[in-house]
Short mmCIF file of C-alpha atoms in Angstrom, two decimals:
data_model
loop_
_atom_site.label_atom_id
_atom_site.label_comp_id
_atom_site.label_asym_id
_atom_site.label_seq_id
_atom_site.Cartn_x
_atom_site.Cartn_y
_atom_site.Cartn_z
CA UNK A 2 100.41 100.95 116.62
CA UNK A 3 100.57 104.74 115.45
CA UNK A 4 104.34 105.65 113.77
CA UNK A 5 106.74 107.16 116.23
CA UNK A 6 107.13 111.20 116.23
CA UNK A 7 110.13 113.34 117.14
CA UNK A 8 108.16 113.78 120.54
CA UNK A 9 107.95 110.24 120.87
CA UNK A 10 111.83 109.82 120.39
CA UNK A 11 113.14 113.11 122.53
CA UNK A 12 110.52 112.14 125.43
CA UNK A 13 112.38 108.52 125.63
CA UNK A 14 115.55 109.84 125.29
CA UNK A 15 114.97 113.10 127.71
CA UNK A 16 116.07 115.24 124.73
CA UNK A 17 114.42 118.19 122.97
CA UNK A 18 112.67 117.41 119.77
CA UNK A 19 114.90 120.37 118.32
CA UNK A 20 117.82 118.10 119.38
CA UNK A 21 116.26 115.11 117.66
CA UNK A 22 115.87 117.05 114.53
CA UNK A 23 119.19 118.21 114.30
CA UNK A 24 121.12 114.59 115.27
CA UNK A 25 118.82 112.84 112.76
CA UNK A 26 119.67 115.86 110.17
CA UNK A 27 123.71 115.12 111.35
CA UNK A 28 124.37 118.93 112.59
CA UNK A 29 127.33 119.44 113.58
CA UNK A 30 126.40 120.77 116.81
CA UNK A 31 124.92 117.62 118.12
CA UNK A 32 127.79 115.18 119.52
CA UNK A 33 128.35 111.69 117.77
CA UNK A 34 127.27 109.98 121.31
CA UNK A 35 123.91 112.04 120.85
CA UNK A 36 123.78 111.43 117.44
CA UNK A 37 123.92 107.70 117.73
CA UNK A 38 121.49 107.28 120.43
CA UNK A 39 119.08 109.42 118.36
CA UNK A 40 119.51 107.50 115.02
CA UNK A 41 119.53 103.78 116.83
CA UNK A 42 116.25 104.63 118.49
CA UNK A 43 114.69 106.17 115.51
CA UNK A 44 115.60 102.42 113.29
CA UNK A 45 113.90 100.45 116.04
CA UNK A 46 110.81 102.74 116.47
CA UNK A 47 110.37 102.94 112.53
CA UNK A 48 110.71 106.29 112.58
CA UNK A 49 110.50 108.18 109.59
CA UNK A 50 110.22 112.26 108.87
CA UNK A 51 106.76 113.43 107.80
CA UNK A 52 107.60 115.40 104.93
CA UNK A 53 104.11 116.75 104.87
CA UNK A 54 104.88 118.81 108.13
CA UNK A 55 108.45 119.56 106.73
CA UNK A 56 107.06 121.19 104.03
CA UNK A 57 104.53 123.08 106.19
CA UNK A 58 107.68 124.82 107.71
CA UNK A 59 109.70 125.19 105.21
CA UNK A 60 107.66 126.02 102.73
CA UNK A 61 108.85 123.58 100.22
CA UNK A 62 109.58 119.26 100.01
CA UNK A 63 112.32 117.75 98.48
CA UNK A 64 110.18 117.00 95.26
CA UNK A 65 111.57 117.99 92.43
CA UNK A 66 108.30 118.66 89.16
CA UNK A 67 109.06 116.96 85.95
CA UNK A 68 106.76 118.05 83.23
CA UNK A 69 107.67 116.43 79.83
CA UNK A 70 105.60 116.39 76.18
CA UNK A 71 105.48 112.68 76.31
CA UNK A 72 107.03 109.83 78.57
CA UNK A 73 106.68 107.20 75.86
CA UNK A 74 109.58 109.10 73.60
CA UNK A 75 112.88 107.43 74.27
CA UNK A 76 114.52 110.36 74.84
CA UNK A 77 111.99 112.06 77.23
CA UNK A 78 112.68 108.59 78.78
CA UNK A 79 116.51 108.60 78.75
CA UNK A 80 116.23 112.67 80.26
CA UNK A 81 114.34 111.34 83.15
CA UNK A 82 116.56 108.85 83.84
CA UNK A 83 119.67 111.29 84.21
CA UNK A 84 117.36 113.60 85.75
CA UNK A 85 116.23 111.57 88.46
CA UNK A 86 120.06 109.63 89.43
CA UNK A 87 121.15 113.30 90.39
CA UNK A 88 118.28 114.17 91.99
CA UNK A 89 118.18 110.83 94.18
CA UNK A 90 122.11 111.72 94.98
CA UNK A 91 120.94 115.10 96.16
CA UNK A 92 118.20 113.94 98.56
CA UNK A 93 114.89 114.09 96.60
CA UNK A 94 112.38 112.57 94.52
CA UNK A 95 110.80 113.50 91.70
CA UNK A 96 107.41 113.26 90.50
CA UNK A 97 107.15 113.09 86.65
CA UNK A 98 104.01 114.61 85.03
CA UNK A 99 103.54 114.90 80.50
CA UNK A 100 101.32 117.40 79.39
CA UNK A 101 100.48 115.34 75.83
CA UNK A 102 101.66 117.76 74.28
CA UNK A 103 98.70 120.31 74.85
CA UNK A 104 99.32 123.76 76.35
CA UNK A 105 96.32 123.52 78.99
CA UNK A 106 96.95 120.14 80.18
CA UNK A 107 100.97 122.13 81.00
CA UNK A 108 99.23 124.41 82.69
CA UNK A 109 96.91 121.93 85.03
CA UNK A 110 99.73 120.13 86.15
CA UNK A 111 101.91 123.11 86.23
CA UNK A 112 99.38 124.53 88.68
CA UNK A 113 99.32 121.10 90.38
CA UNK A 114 102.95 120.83 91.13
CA UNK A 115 102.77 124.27 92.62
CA UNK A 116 100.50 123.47 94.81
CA UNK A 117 102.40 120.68 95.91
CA UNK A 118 105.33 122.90 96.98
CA UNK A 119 108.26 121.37 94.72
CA UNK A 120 111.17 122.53 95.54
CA UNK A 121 111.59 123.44 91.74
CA UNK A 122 110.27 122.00 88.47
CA UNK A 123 112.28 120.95 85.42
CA UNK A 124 109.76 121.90 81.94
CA UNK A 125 110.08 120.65 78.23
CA UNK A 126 107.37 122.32 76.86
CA UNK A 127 104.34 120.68 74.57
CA UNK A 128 104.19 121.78 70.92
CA UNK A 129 101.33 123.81 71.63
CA UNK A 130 102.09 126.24 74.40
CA UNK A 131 102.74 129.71 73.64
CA UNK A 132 101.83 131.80 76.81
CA UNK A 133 104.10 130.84 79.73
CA UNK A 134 102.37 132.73 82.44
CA UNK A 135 101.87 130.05 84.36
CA UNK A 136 105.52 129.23 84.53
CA UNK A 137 105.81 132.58 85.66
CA UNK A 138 103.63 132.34 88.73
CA UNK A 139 105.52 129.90 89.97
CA UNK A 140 108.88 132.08 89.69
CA UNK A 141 107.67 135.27 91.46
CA UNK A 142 106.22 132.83 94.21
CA UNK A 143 109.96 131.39 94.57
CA UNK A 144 110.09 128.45 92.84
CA UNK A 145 113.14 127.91 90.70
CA UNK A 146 112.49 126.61 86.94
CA UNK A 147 114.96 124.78 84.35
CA UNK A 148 113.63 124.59 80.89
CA UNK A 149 115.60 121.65 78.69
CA UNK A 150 115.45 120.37 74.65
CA UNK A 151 112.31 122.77 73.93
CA UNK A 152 112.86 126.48 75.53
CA UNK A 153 111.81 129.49 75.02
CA UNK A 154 113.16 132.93 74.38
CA UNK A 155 109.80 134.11 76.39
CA UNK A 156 111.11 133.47 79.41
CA UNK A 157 114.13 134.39 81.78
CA UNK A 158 115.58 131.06 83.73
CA UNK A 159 118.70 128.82 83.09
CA UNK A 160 118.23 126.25 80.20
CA UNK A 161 119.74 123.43 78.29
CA UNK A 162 119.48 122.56 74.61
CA UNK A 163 121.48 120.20 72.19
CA UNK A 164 123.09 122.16 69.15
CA UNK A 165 119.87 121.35 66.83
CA UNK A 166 121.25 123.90 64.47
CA UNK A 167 124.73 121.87 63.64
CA UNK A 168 123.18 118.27 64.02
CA UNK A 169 121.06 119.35 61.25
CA UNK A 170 123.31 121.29 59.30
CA UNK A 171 125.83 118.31 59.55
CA UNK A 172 123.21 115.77 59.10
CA UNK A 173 122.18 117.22 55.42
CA UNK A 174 125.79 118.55 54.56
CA UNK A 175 126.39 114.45 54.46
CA UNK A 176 123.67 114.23 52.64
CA UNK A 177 124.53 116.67 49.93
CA UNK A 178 128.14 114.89 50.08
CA UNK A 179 127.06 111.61 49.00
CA UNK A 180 125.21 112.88 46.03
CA UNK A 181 121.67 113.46 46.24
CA UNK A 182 119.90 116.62 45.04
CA UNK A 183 116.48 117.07 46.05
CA UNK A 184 116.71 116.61 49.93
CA UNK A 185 113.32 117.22 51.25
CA UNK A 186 112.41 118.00 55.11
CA UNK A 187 109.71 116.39 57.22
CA UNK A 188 109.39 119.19 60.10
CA UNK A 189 108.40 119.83 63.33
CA UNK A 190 105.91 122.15 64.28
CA UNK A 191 106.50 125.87 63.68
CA UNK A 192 106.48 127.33 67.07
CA UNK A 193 108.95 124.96 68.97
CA UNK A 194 112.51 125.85 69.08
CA UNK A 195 114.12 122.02 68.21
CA UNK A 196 111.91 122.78 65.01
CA UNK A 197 113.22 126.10 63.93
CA UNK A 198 116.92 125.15 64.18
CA UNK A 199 117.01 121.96 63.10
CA UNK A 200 115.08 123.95 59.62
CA UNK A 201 117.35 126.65 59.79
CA UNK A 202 120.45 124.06 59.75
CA UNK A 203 118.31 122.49 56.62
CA UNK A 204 118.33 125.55 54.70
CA UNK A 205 122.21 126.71 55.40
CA UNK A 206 123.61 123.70 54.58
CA UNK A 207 120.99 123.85 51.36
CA UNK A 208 122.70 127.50 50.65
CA UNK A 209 126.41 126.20 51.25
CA UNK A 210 125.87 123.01 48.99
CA UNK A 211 124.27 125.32 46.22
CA UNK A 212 121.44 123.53 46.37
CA UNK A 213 118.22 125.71 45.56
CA UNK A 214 115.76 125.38 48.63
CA UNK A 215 112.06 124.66 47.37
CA UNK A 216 109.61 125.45 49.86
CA UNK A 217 107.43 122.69 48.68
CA UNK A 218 110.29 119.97 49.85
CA UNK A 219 109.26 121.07 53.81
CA UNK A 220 106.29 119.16 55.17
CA UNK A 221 105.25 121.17 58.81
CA UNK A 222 104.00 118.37 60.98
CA UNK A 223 103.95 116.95 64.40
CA UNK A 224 106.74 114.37 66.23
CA UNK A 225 104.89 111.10 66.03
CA UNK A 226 105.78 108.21 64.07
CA UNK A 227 102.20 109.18 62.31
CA UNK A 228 103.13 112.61 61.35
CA UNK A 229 105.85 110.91 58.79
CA UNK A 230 103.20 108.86 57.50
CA UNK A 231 101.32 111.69 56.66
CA UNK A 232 104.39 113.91 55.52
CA UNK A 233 105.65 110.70 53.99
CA UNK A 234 102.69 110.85 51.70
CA UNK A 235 102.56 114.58 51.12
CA UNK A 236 105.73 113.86 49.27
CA UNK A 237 105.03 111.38 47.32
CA UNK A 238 102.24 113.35 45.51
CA UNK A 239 105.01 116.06 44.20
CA UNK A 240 105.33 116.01 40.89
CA UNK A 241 109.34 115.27 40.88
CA UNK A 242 109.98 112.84 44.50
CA UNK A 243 112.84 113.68 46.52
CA UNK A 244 115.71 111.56 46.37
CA UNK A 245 116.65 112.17 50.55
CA UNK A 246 114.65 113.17 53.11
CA UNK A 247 115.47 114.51 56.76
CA UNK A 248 113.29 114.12 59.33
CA UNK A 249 113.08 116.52 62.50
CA UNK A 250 113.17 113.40 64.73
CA UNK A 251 113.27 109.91 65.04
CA UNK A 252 109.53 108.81 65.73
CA UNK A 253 108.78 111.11 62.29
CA UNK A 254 111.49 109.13 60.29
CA UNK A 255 110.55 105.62 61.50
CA UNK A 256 106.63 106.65 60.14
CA UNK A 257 108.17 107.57 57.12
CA UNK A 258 110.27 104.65 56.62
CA UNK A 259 107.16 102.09 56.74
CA UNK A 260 105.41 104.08 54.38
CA UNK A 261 108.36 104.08 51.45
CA UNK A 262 108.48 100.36 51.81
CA UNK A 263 105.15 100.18 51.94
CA UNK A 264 105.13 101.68 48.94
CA UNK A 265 107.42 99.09 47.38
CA UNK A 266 110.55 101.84 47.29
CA UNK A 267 113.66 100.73 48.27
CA UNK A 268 116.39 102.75 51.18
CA UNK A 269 118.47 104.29 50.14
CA UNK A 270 118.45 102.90 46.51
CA UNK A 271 115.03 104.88 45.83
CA UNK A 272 115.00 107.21 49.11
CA UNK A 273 117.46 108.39 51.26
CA UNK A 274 116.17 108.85 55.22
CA UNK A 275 117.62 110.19 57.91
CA UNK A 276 116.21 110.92 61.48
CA UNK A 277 117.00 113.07 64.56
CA UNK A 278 117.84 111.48 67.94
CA UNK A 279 119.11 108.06 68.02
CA UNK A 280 116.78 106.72 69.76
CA UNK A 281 117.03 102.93 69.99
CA UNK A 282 115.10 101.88 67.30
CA UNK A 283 116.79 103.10 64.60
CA UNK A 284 119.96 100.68 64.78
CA UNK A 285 117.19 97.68 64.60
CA UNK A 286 115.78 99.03 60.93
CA UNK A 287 116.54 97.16 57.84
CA UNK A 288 118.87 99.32 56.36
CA UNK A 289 119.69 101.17 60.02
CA UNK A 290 118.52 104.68 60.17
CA UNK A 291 121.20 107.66 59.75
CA UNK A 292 120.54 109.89 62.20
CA UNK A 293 121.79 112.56 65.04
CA UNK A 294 122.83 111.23 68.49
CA UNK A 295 121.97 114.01 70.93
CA UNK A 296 122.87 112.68 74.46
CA UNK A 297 119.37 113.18 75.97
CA UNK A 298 120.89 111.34 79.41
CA UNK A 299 122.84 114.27 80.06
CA UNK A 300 120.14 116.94 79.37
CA UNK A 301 118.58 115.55 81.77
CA UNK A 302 121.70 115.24 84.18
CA UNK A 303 122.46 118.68 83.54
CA UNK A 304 119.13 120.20 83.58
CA UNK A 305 118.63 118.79 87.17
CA UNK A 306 122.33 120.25 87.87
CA UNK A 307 121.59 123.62 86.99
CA UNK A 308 118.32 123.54 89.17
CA UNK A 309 120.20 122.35 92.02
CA UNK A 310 122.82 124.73 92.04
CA UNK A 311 120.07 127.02 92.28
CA UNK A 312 117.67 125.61 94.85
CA UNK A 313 121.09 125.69 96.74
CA UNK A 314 121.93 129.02 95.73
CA UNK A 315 121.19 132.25 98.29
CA UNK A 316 122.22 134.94 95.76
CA UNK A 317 119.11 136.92 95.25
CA UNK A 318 120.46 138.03 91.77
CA UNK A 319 120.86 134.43 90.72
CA UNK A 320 121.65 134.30 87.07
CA UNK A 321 120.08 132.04 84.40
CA UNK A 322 122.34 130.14 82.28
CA UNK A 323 122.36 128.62 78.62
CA UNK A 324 124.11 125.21 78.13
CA UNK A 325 124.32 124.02 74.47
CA UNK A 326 125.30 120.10 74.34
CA UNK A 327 127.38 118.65 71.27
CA UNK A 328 125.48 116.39 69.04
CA UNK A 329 126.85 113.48 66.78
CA UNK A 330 126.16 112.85 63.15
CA UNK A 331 125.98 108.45 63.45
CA UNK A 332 125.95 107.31 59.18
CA UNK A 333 124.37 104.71 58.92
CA UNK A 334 122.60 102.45 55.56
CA UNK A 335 119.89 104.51 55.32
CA UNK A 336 121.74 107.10 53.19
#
């Protein structure tokens, strides 16, 4: 048996399918007797709205875009979830697409989404994009955009960040606190914005600690566990080792902290480490990993906020904003 259809419903009920619409949408023109009889009959029929023709009229679904880097990173992970639980209690879905962390696979499913008329997309963008045109396409067709963790000046639309800056400048201020001297810096790549702050925080708290920064202590890499192998190693062939090391996150640190054992060096006795996150992992290391807690839950919570408040928003001169979320230094055996 086909699925009922609002005709089905208002021509057994002797109602208008406008009627039906509204009752099952609880206007507050339809009466609760109307409403009732509407809403019983649509349970026992099975009926459900087509949001394919919903989105015919209106233009849009209520299908929120989710483009992340990489779903496998705990914290892309832990963003979605907040992300999604205020979505749900807002009436939509989502649909959850990673661009592995290459600018033209961003764009496809960029693109993609579009086409699918979300009612607004929520971007953290892969290390490699630079041009954000096709972000823009989307905007001047209508379609709001919240940018969270990695942003871009490049752009004009409401975003969300953690203070990268101060977790890093914190993180190595401890550092430089409990003695060591040559702190060296695993970084992230060049162009993303979690990479620049959390180097510029390096550096100051360097400069504050009169500490003299050596350019050949920063290793430019990527954000996989296998980038601190590599960096791990680039290190180890200086001709004086460091004595701490910061890593941009916590995937790079854990890489780097299987390579130092490996290499029958000892944490912190030999090496100091510290990492960038919290992600789960790092309490289960042998010594525990120091690291940042940045509450990647609510970035996602916050980020799907903001582009609520603006799907729901009917001020043509909406204006973007800038949240900046607190981080946490967590000290733990590593250093």
């Amino acid at each position: 048996m086909a699925p009922a259809t609002i005709k089905d419903l208002a021509r057994e009920l002797k109602l208008s399918p406008s009627t039906i619409s509204r009752a099952l949408r609880d206007h507050p023109d339809i009466s609760p007797k109307t409403k009732k009889r509407v809403v019983s009959l649509a349970e026992e029929r099975d009926y459900h709205p087509d949001s394919i023709a919903q989105s015919l009229q209106t233009k849009k679904t209520k299908t929120i875009g989710v483009i992340v880097p990489e779903i496998k990173q705990p914290f892309f992970a832990a963003a979605i979830n907040g992300i999604e639980e205020l979505a749900y209690a807002a009436g939509y879905t989502i649909i959850v697409c990673q661009s592995n962390e290459t600018a033209d696979r961003e764009i496809l499913v960029t693109r993609s989404l579009g086409s699918h008329r979300v009612a607004g997309l929520l971007v953290s963008l892969s290390r490699n994009t630079k041009n954000l045109d096709h972000f823009k396409v989307l905007q001047r067709r209508g379609v709001p955009i919240v940018f969270f963790d990695r942003v871009s000046n490049d752009i004009e639309a409401s975003k969300v960040v953690v203070d990268d800056y101060k977790g890093a400048f914190d993180l190595v201020a401890h550092l430089i606190k409990s003695g060591y001297k040559r702190i060296a810096h695993l970084a992230g790549p060049k162009n993303l914005s979690i990479s620049k702050f959390r180097l510029k925080g390096y550096m100051d708290a360097l400069q504050q600690g009169n500490l003299a920064f050596d350019e050949s202590m920063v290793v430019y890499g990527g954000l996989d566990d296998t980038d601190g192998i590599v960096g791990l190693q680039k290190l180890l062939n200086l001709e004086t080792l460091p004595d701490a090391i910061f890593a941009v996150n916590d995937p790079v640190a854990t890489g780097a902290f299987v390579t130092i054992k490996e290499h029958g060096m000892k944490i912190p006795d030999d090496i100091a480490l510290a990492g960038f996150s919290n992600t789960y992992m790092t309490s289960l290391l042998d010594p525990p990993l120091t690291t940042v807690e940045q509450p990647s839950y609510e970035i996602g919570k916050t980020a799907a906020q903001l582009l609520m408040d603006q799907i729901n928003s009917n001020d043509d001169n909406f204006v973007p904003k800038f949240i900046v979320l607190k981080t946490h230094l967590i000290v733990r055996g590593s250093t």
